[in-house]
Amino acid sequence: MTEFGGITLALSKGRIFEETLPLLAAAGIVPTEDPETSRKLILATNRPDVRLVIIRATDTPTYVQYGAADMGIAGKDVLIEHGGADLYQPLDLNIAKCRMCVAVPRGFDYEAAVRRGARIRVATKYIQTARDHFASKGMHVDLIKLYGSMELAPLVGLADAIVDLVSSGGTLRANGLVEVEDILAVSSRLIVNQASLKLKHDLLQPVIDAFAGAIKP
Ligand code: ADP
Ligand code: MG
């Protein structure tokens, strides 16, 4: 393992990266490259003591948990699935906002299935969240783990329903699905490695404070 004495911040490409840029700017941090066009996985910034690692969203808590990154930004969806153990979560950054919901094909009577106590099949990437949700309703479901494109599952008979993230609902509509239950509001959080917070407190705390001051309601 290579030693980097500064701050390593773990981010995922796409909306989390985009929506984190203003927060970084508030902390005086500007990436020198764009992860959408660069193939590099470690990006430098204008500050020699701050670097970014660009990873898959679901991997962010793991990098921070093990201290491979001092800080990271991860969706609540990802944090629930990870468990969040050992992670300090000082801020809800109020970015990458969406919601976790249950969706079914238009025409499938979900409420009737619930009333009958039918055992339905649910496809999702979010096994933990889905399990907790249906357990709290006293429903018996068979969960099928998928890694992407949950919307396809009910269309080809793999599942009766899905648990997935939605924001505008456009993807659901385009695939003939309707939202039937809201599970949880999702936004991204700042997560910090506990040991880093102690050992690099003078470096990390000003960044945390700058982020805190730049959060939009
Ligand atoms: P991946 O493609 O690696 O599965 P995404 O880029 O789709 O991950 O999502 C990364 C994070 O962005 C998610 O963990 C979630 O917190 C958030 N997110 C996902 N979908 C949406 C959405 N439709 N609107 C806003 N935020 C979202
Ligand atoms: Mg995606």
XYZ file of N, CA and C and ligand atoms in Angstrom:
679
model
N 0.837 -1.201 0.000
C 0.000 0.000 0.000
C 0.869 1.248 0.000
N 0.479 2.206 -0.812
C 1.259 3.438 -0.872
C 0.763 4.427 0.180
N 1.676 5.139 0.758
C 1.332 6.132 1.773
C 1.047 7.473 1.119
N -0.076 8.028 1.453
C -0.388 9.388 1.027
C -0.794 10.118 2.302
N -0.042 11.097 2.669
C -0.276 11.748 3.961
C -1.456 12.700 3.978
N -1.973 13.022 2.776
C -3.068 13.991 2.689
C -4.425 13.327 2.833
N -5.425 13.976 2.230
C -6.795 13.465 2.295
C -7.111 12.699 1.019
N -7.573 11.462 1.171
C -8.092 10.704 0.039
C -9.607 10.657 0.170
N -10.286 11.195 -0.845
C -11.752 11.257 -0.826
C -12.299 10.317 -1.896
N -13.174 9.400 -1.494
C -13.753 8.425 -2.426
C -15.084 8.927 -2.963
N -15.196 8.924 -4.293
C -16.412 9.388 -4.959
C -16.760 8.426 -6.075
N -18.044 8.382 -6.435
C -18.413 7.637 -7.633
C -18.710 8.616 -8.761
N -18.565 8.124 -9.963
C -18.818 8.935 -11.160
C -20.298 9.259 -11.250
N -20.623 10.194 -12.113
C -22.031 10.484 -12.351
C -22.559 11.516 -11.383
N -23.802 11.314 -10.935
C -24.462 12.387 -10.192
C -23.764 12.703 -8.883
N -23.209 11.708 -8.201
C -22.537 12.029 -6.939
C -21.330 12.928 -7.199
N -20.534 12.577 -8.198
C -19.383 13.428 -8.526
C -19.845 14.836 -8.895
N -20.811 14.909 -9.817
C -21.295 16.214 -10.295
C -21.805 17.083 -9.147
N -22.598 16.466 -8.280
C -23.233 17.253 -7.218
C -22.278 17.531 -6.057
N -21.126 16.839 -6.047
C -20.127 17.094 -5.005
C -19.211 18.255 -5.386
N -19.113 18.548 -6.693
C -18.197 19.608 -7.139
C -18.393 20.943 -6.404
N -19.647 21.419 -6.239
C -19.818 22.687 -5.515
C -19.367 22.605 -4.054
N -19.545 21.430 -3.445
C -19.112 21.262 -2.052
C -17.591 21.301 -1.972
N -16.949 20.625 -2.937
C -15.486 20.641 -2.993
C -14.991 22.078 -3.184
N -15.644 22.792 -4.089
C -15.244 24.178 -4.368
C -15.315 25.015 -3.096
N -16.348 24.775 -2.289
C -16.494 25.514 -1.032
C -15.332 25.237 -0.085
N -14.717 24.060 -0.249
C -13.558 23.698 0.575
C -12.254 24.065 -0.130
N -12.353 24.776 -1.256
C -11.166 25.186 -1.993
C -10.518 24.052 -2.760
N -11.319 23.040 -3.094
C -10.782 21.859 -3.788
C -11.372 21.780 -5.193
N -10.497 21.735 -6.195
C -10.940 21.638 -7.585
C -10.206 20.467 -8.244
N -10.947 19.451 -8.722
C -10.281 18.332 -9.404
C -9.584 18.838 -10.664
N -8.429 18.252 -10.980
C -7.710 18.704 -12.170
C -8.124 17.921 -13.410
N -8.946 16.857 -13.192
C -9.418 16.081 -14.331
C -10.875 15.704 -14.134
N -11.530 15.372 -15.238
C -12.927 14.977 -15.214
C -12.999 13.442 -15.303
N -13.607 12.787 -14.306
C -13.640 11.320 -14.322
C -14.427 10.749 -15.506
N -15.299 11.579 -16.105
C -16.078 11.080 -17.253
C -15.185 10.898 -18.485
N -14.116 11.682 -18.553
C -13.255 11.575 -19.725
C -11.897 10.940 -19.410
N -11.467 11.053 -18.160
C -10.185 10.460 -17.788
C -10.378 8.979 -17.468
N -9.365 8.185 -17.760
C -9.444 6.778 -17.363
C -8.745 6.527 -16.042
N -8.192 7.592 -15.488
C -7.492 7.431 -14.211
C -8.474 7.185 -13.080
N -8.065 6.366 -12.137
C -8.908 6.066 -10.986
C -8.518 6.908 -9.776
N -7.326 7.495 -9.834
C -6.917 8.439 -8.798
C -6.750 9.796 -9.466
N -7.536 10.753 -9.030
C -7.493 12.082 -9.645
C -6.858 13.084 -8.695
N -5.963 13.875 -9.238
C -5.352 14.937 -8.452
C -6.319 16.116 -8.360
N -6.035 16.993 -7.430
C -6.801 18.235 -7.326
C -5.816 19.403 -7.299
N -6.359 20.610 -7.268
C -5.510 21.803 -7.172
C -4.704 21.798 -5.873
N -5.160 21.025 -4.892
C -4.437 20.956 -3.616
C -3.596 19.687 -3.570
N -2.273 19.840 -3.409
C -1.399 18.665 -3.393
C -1.735 17.699 -2.250
N -2.425 18.200 -1.219
C -2.747 17.338 -0.075
C -4.147 16.731 -0.174
N -4.788 16.862 -1.344
C -6.113 16.250 -1.517
C -6.171 15.510 -2.839
N -6.547 14.231 -2.787
C -6.747 13.465 -4.024
C -8.101 12.754 -3.967
N -8.596 12.405 -5.138
C -9.893 11.734 -5.238
C -9.681 10.329 -5.785
N -10.396 9.366 -5.239
C -10.420 8.045 -5.871
C -11.828 7.814 -6.406
N -11.887 7.360 -7.659
C -13.169 7.220 -8.349
C -13.536 5.735 -8.391
N -14.608 5.391 -7.668
C -14.978 3.978 -7.530
C -16.476 3.781 -7.714
N -16.871 2.550 -7.820
C -18.283 2.189 -7.911
C -18.997 2.617 -6.623
N -20.201 3.160 -6.777
C -20.937 3.709 -5.626
C -21.016 2.714 -4.459
N -21.279 1.466 -4.765
C -21.451 0.466 -3.697
C -20.145 0.141 -2.971
N -19.024 0.508 -3.565
C -17.729 0.227 -2.931
C -17.265 1.345 -1.991
N -17.898 2.500 -2.043
C -17.418 3.650 -1.266
C -17.324 3.362 0.247
N -18.369 2.799 0.876
C -18.240 2.541 2.321
C -17.084 1.593 2.646
N -16.813 0.662 1.774
C -15.736 -0.302 2.017
C -14.370 0.382 2.008
N -14.141 1.245 1.030
C -12.862 1.968 0.975
C -12.650 2.815 2.224
N -13.733 3.451 2.688
C -13.610 4.327 3.864
C -13.482 3.496 5.144
N -14.230 2.427 5.224
C -14.176 1.549 6.398
C -12.746 1.050 6.641
N -12.066 0.666 5.580
C -10.705 0.131 5.712
C -9.628 1.216 5.696
N -10.035 2.465 5.550
C -9.066 3.554 5.587
C -8.292 3.741 4.294
N -8.707 3.046 3.235
C -8.077 3.259 1.923
C -8.450 4.641 1.412
N -9.604 5.130 1.856
C -9.992 6.524 1.661
C -10.313 7.087 3.039
N -9.934 8.342 3.281
C -10.228 8.958 4.581
C -11.695 9.350 4.675
N -12.228 9.767 3.539
C -13.614 10.202 3.500
C -14.240 9.693 2.212
N -15.556 9.701 2.182
C -16.256 9.323 0.969
C -17.644 9.917 0.976
N -18.285 9.832 -0.175
C -19.665 10.294 -0.267
C -20.484 9.146 -0.845
N -21.504 8.741 -0.072
C -22.276 7.555 -0.441
C -23.753 7.773 -0.178
N -24.575 7.185 -1.027
C -26.024 7.271 -0.867
C -26.481 6.495 0.357
N -27.585 6.959 0.945
C -28.144 6.259 2.099
C -28.506 4.824 1.721
N -28.935 4.618 0.494
C -29.252 3.278 -0.005
C -28.052 2.349 0.149
N -26.900 2.848 -0.255
C -25.661 2.072 -0.210
C -25.212 1.861 1.247
N -25.408 2.893 2.061
C -24.985 2.790 3.467
C -25.833 1.782 4.226
N -27.119 1.735 3.934
C -27.982 0.754 4.600
C -27.555 -0.663 4.221
N -27.300 -0.870 2.939
C -26.904 -2.213 2.491
C -25.548 -2.607 3.078
N -24.646 -1.651 3.169
C -23.314 -1.923 3.725
C -23.389 -2.192 5.225
N -24.294 -1.499 5.896
C -24.428 -1.637 7.339
C -23.871 -0.429 8.081
N -22.924 0.272 7.449
C -22.403 1.511 8.037
C -21.507 1.319 9.254
N -21.161 0.057 9.560
C -20.366 -0.208 10.762
C -19.055 0.558 10.719
N -18.685 1.145 11.842
C -17.401 1.836 12.031
C -17.317 3.159 11.284
N -18.312 3.518 10.512
C -18.200 4.752 9.741
C -18.779 5.930 10.524
N -18.030 7.028 10.535
C -18.555 8.270 11.106
C -19.315 8.961 9.984
N -20.556 9.331 10.260
C -21.411 9.941 9.222
C -21.858 11.319 9.679
N -20.975 12.323 9.552
C -21.284 13.620 10.146
C -22.326 14.450 9.394
N -22.481 14.240 8.086
C -23.341 15.146 7.319
C -24.208 14.437 6.293
N -25.488 14.857 6.278
C -26.342 14.547 5.140
C -26.123 15.694 4.154
N -25.534 15.399 3.007
C -25.155 16.459 2.060
C -26.331 16.923 1.208
N -27.436 16.194 1.304
C -28.653 16.569 0.577
C -28.436 16.619 -0.942
N -27.571 15.752 -1.439
C -27.351 15.649 -2.891
C -27.772 14.252 -3.361
N -27.836 14.081 -4.680
C -28.251 12.805 -5.287
C -29.533 12.297 -4.622
N -30.507 13.191 -4.577
C -31.762 12.868 -3.889
C -32.685 12.027 -4.768
N -33.232 11.020 -4.160
C -34.209 10.174 -4.841
C -34.957 9.422 -3.752
N -35.746 8.446 -4.121
C -36.437 7.669 -3.100
C -36.429 6.202 -3.465
N -36.482 5.387 -2.442
C -36.559 3.932 -2.648
C -38.031 3.574 -2.654
N -38.441 2.803 -3.655
C -39.860 2.471 -3.707
C -40.093 1.055 -4.199
N -41.323 0.596 -4.003
C -41.787 -0.659 -4.601
C -42.527 -0.284 -5.873
N -42.211 -0.956 -6.972
C -42.917 -0.704 -8.226
C -43.356 -2.031 -8.831
N -44.478 -1.977 -9.527
C -45.041 -3.184 -10.161
C -45.505 -2.827 -11.575
N -45.717 -3.837 -12.409
C -46.272 -3.549 -13.743
C -47.666 -2.932 -13.605
N -47.941 -1.933 -14.443
C -49.272 -1.334 -14.473
C -50.275 -2.487 -14.657
N -51.297 -2.513 -13.808
C -52.268 -3.609 -13.939
C -52.107 -4.681 -12.871
N -50.944 -4.786 -12.277
C -50.767 -5.750 -11.186
C -51.345 -5.138 -9.921
N -52.304 -5.824 -9.306
C -52.975 -5.266 -8.123
C -52.171 -5.604 -6.864
N -51.231 -4.743 -6.559
C -50.327 -4.965 -5.424
C -51.108 -5.005 -4.110
N -52.024 -4.051 -3.935
C -52.781 -3.986 -2.678
C -53.562 -5.281 -2.448
N -54.131 -5.800 -3.523
C -54.896 -7.050 -3.398
C -53.966 -8.195 -3.025
N -52.787 -8.217 -3.620
C -51.809 -9.268 -3.299
C -51.401 -9.181 -1.830
N -51.230 -7.945 -1.346
C -50.874 -7.752 0.066
C -52.007 -8.243 0.961
N -53.243 -7.872 0.605
C -54.402 -8.272 1.420
C -54.566 -9.789 1.468
N -54.359 -10.426 0.319
C -54.469 -11.891 0.248
C -53.356 -12.598 0.990
N -52.290 -11.860 1.294
C -51.119 -12.496 1.889
C -50.364 -13.323 0.871
N -50.472 -12.927 -0.402
C -49.776 -13.653 -1.467
C -48.267 -13.552 -1.259
N -47.578 -14.607 -1.619
C -46.116 -14.585 -1.544
C -45.617 -14.075 -2.886
N -45.115 -12.849 -2.926
C -44.692 -12.288 -4.204
C -43.174 -12.348 -4.347
N -42.772 -12.317 -5.620
C -41.338 -12.305 -5.921
C -40.884 -10.891 -6.211
N -39.824 -10.471 -5.554
C -39.349 -9.092 -5.669
C -37.887 -9.087 -6.101
N -37.617 -8.416 -7.203
C -36.231 -8.303 -7.673
C -35.649 -6.984 -7.201
N -34.438 -7.021 -6.709
C -33.803 -5.787 -6.217
C -32.307 -5.932 -6.052
N -31.654 -4.775 -6.068
C -30.237 -4.675 -5.715
C -30.125 -4.464 -4.208
N -31.260 -4.062 -3.592
C -31.249 -3.613 -2.198
C -31.904 -4.649 -1.287
N -31.231 -5.769 -1.106
C -31.780 -6.906 -0.360
C -32.113 -6.532 1.084
N -31.212 -5.854 1.733
C -31.399 -5.521 3.157
C -32.597 -4.600 3.356
N -32.640 -3.543 2.554
C -33.734 -2.574 2.657
C -35.065 -3.243 2.337
N -35.074 -4.058 1.290
C -36.304 -4.738 0.889
C -36.743 -5.719 1.977
N -35.802 -6.468 2.516
C -36.146 -7.454 3.553
C -36.778 -6.751 4.747
N -36.157 -5.651 5.201
C -36.684 -4.901 6.352
C -38.071 -4.342 6.048
N -38.223 -3.821 4.840
C -39.509 -3.209 4.481
C -40.648 -4.234 4.509
N -40.452 -5.353 3.833
C -41.545 -6.335 3.760
C -41.763 -7.018 5.108
N -40.702 -7.192 5.878
C -40.852 -7.772 7.216
C -41.688 -6.854 8.093
N -41.470 -5.542 7.961
C -42.220 -4.595 8.790
C -43.699 -4.604 8.419
N -44.017 -5.031 7.200
C -45.418 -5.148 6.773
C -45.969 -6.542 7.038
N -45.127 -7.425 7.557
C -45.549 -8.799 7.803
C -45.765 -9.583 6.526
N -45.117 -9.149 5.450
C -45.292 -9.833 4.164
C -44.198 -10.852 3.928
N -44.589 -11.974 3.341
C -43.604 -12.969 2.934
C -43.274 -12.752 1.472
N -42.018 -12.513 1.188
C -41.625 -12.290 -0.205
C -40.394 -13.138 -0.512
N -40.241 -13.462 -1.782
C -38.997 -14.089 -2.222
C -38.180 -12.998 -2.889
N -37.000 -12.738 -2.344
C -36.155 -11.683 -2.896
C -35.175 -12.271 -3.899
N -35.072 -11.602 -5.038
C -34.128 -12.029 -6.074
C -33.102 -10.912 -6.247
N -31.851 -11.240 -5.995
C -30.793 -10.221 -6.063
C -30.399 -9.953 -7.513
N -30.472 -8.671 -7.896
C -29.973 -8.257 -9.211
C -28.929 -7.168 -9.002
N -28.159 -6.910 -10.029
C -27.111 -5.893 -9.937
C -27.403 -4.670 -10.792
N -28.448 -4.733 -11.606
C -28.798 -3.575 -12.422
C -30.091 -3.815 -13.178
N -30.601 -2.773 -13.814
C -31.811 -2.832 -14.639
C -32.940 -3.636 -14.007
N -33.246 -3.302 -12.768
C -34.337 -3.975 -12.060
C -35.650 -3.908 -12.847
N -35.843 -2.783 -13.574
C -37.117 -2.566 -14.296
C -37.443 -3.692 -15.261
N -36.424 -4.377 -15.732
C -36.661 -5.438 -16.707
C -37.322 -6.670 -16.079
N -37.010 -6.927 -14.825
C -37.404 -8.190 -14.188
C -38.907 -8.506 -14.281
N -39.797 -7.541 -13.955
C -41.229 -7.872 -14.030
C -41.717 -8.014 -15.467
N -40.999 -7.417 -16.410
C -41.442 -7.436 -17.810
C -41.204 -8.794 -18.456
N -40.279 -9.548 -17.902
C -39.957 -10.851 -18.490
C -40.278 -12.010 -17.547
N -41.055 -11.696 -16.487
C -41.526 -12.760 -15.607
C -40.540 -13.234 -14.556
N -39.475 -12.458 -14.350
C -38.528 -12.843 -13.303
C -39.071 -12.497 -11.923
N -39.888 -11.455 -11.838
C -40.419 -11.019 -10.541
C -41.777 -10.360 -10.721
N -42.544 -10.271 -9.615
C -43.825 -9.551 -9.630
C -43.615 -8.068 -9.393
N -42.558 -7.757 -8.642
C -42.346 -6.370 -8.219
C -40.853 -6.117 -8.132
N -40.500 -4.830 -8.038
C -39.098 -4.476 -7.810
C -39.014 -3.489 -6.653
N -37.864 -3.454 -6.030
C -37.539 -2.372 -5.097
C -36.360 -1.650 -5.719
N -36.555 -0.365 -6.018
C -35.517 0.375 -6.730
C -35.584 1.858 -6.364
N -34.567 2.588 -6.811
C -34.531 4.031 -6.613
C -35.241 4.715 -7.759
N -35.992 5.765 -7.445
C -36.589 6.590 -8.500
C -36.394 8.043 -8.168
N -36.281 8.857 -9.202
C -36.351 10.299 -8.952
C -37.512 10.872 -9.751
N -37.380 10.946 -11.058
C -38.491 11.507 -11.836
C -39.575 10.465 -12.103
N -39.209 9.197 -12.093
C -40.166 8.148 -12.422
C -40.192 7.838 -13.908
N -39.355 8.535 -14.664
C -39.332 8.367 -16.117
C -38.988 6.953 -16.569
N -38.020 6.345 -15.918
C -37.618 4.991 -16.311
C -38.724 3.989 -16.004
N -39.383 4.169 -14.847
C -40.501 3.281 -14.510
C -41.585 3.392 -15.584
N -41.977 4.636 -15.873
C -43.048 4.866 -16.866
C -42.682 4.274 -18.214
N -41.446 4.483 -18.628
C -41.010 3.996 -19.942
C -41.091 2.484 -20.025
N -41.121 1.816 -18.877
C -41.173 0.360 -18.871
C -42.493 -0.185 -18.335
N -43.514 0.697 -18.305
C -44.851 0.257 -17.922
C -44.985 -0.118 -16.461
N -44.154 0.479 -15.616
C -44.216 0.180 -14.187
C -44.787 1.372 -13.426
N -45.426 1.083 -12.295
C -45.928 2.157 -11.438
C -45.446 1.945 -10.011
N -45.223 3.090 -9.359
C -44.782 3.076 -7.974
C -45.995 2.782 -7.097
N -45.892 1.790 -6.207
C -47.035 1.486 -5.347
C -46.741 1.717 -3.871
N -45.485 1.918 -3.527
C -45.149 2.125 -2.122
C -43.821 2.870 -2.011
N -43.814 3.837 -1.131
C -42.590 4.583 -0.837
C -41.907 3.913 0.349
N -40.624 3.667 0.250
C -39.936 3.007 1.371
C -39.111 3.995 2.172
N -38.403 4.872 1.455
C -37.373 5.656 2.149
C -36.886 6.799 1.265
N -36.681 7.957 1.862
C -36.060 9.066 1.134
C -34.549 8.858 1.145
N -33.926 9.056 -0.010
C -32.485 8.798 -0.137
C -31.753 10.077 -0.541
N -30.622 10.299 0.113
C -29.693 11.355 -0.301
C -28.303 10.851 0.051
N -27.281 11.599 -0.354
C -25.922 11.112 -0.083
C -25.335 11.756 1.164
N -24.532 10.975 1.845
C -23.929 11.380 3.124
C -22.420 11.430 3.001
N -21.823 12.288 3.823
C -20.369 12.258 3.972
C -20.039 11.173 4.989
N -19.119 10.298 4.635
C -18.673 9.275 5.585
C -17.173 9.442 5.803
N -16.753 9.213 7.034
C -15.364 9.471 7.409
C -14.820 8.276 8.172
N -13.587 7.907 7.880
C -12.905 6.851 8.625
C -12.552 7.391 10.019
N -12.901 6.615 11.035
C -12.746 7.099 12.422
C -11.291 7.350 12.792
N -10.405 6.462 12.355
C -8.981 6.643 12.686
C -8.431 7.874 11.970
N -8.828 8.048 10.697
C -8.386 9.234 9.949
C -8.813 10.511 10.659
N -10.038 10.482 11.181
C -10.570 11.691 11.823
C -9.683 12.099 13.002
N -9.159 11.095 13.700
C -8.269 11.407 14.826
C -6.889 11.817 14.321
N -6.329 10.999 13.429
C -4.932 11.197 13.010
C -4.754 12.394 12.081
N -5.778 12.686 11.293
C -5.681 13.793 10.329
C -6.722 14.865 10.629
N -7.008 15.041 11.901
C -8.096 15.935 12.284
C -7.922 17.341 11.709
N -6.696 17.869 11.766
C -6.469 19.250 11.311
C -6.670 19.408 9.803
N -6.490 18.312 9.072
C -6.733 18.353 7.627
C -8.215 18.145 7.314
N -8.834 17.195 8.016
C -10.206 16.794 7.672
C -11.265 17.764 8.181
N -11.093 18.256 9.400
C -12.172 19.051 9.995
C -12.528 20.294 9.161
N -11.547 21.023 8.613
C -11.921 22.185 7.790
C -12.721 21.791 6.539
N -12.426 20.630 5.991
C -13.183 20.174 4.817
C -14.614 19.838 5.233
N -14.751 19.132 6.363
C -16.092 18.800 6.868
C -16.875 20.095 7.130
N -16.223 21.062 7.744
C -16.897 22.335 8.052
C -17.298 23.075 6.774
N -16.424 23.063 5.777
C -16.741 23.744 4.516
C -17.922 23.063 3.828
N -17.925 21.727 3.825
C -19.064 20.990 3.258
C -20.343 21.378 4.009
N -20.244 21.377 5.342
C -21.434 21.671 6.163
C -22.006 23.044 5.800
N -21.110 24.007 5.554
C -21.552 25.360 5.245
C -22.104 25.507 3.838
N -21.860 24.515 2.988
C -22.263 24.628 1.579
C -23.478 23.754 1.236
N -24.028 23.067 2.240
C -25.183 22.196 1.977
C -26.391 23.049 1.603
N -27.032 22.667 0.515
C -28.244 23.379 0.073
C -29.463 22.695 0.681
N -30.430 23.468 1.134
C -31.611 22.845 1.744
C -32.427 22.052 0.729
P -24.608 2.407 -10.081
O -24.868 2.734 -11.524
O -23.153 2.242 -9.724
O -25.434 1.296 -9.545
P -25.818 4.951 -9.756
O -24.851 5.837 -10.464
O -27.060 4.593 -10.438
O -25.033 3.650 -9.253
O -26.194 5.595 -8.379
C -25.226 5.998 -7.464
C -25.939 6.613 -6.290
O -26.690 7.745 -6.718
C -26.952 5.667 -5.640
O -26.344 4.909 -4.621
C -28.000 6.617 -5.114
O -27.698 7.058 -3.796
C -27.949 7.778 -6.079
N -28.994 7.646 -7.113
C -29.302 6.551 -7.827
N -30.325 6.784 -8.682
C -30.667 8.069 -8.488
C -31.642 8.928 -9.083
N -32.491 8.492 -10.002
N -31.681 10.211 -8.688
C -30.827 10.683 -7.759
N -29.892 9.912 -7.143
C -29.808 8.632 -7.496
Mg -26.474 3.816 -12.648
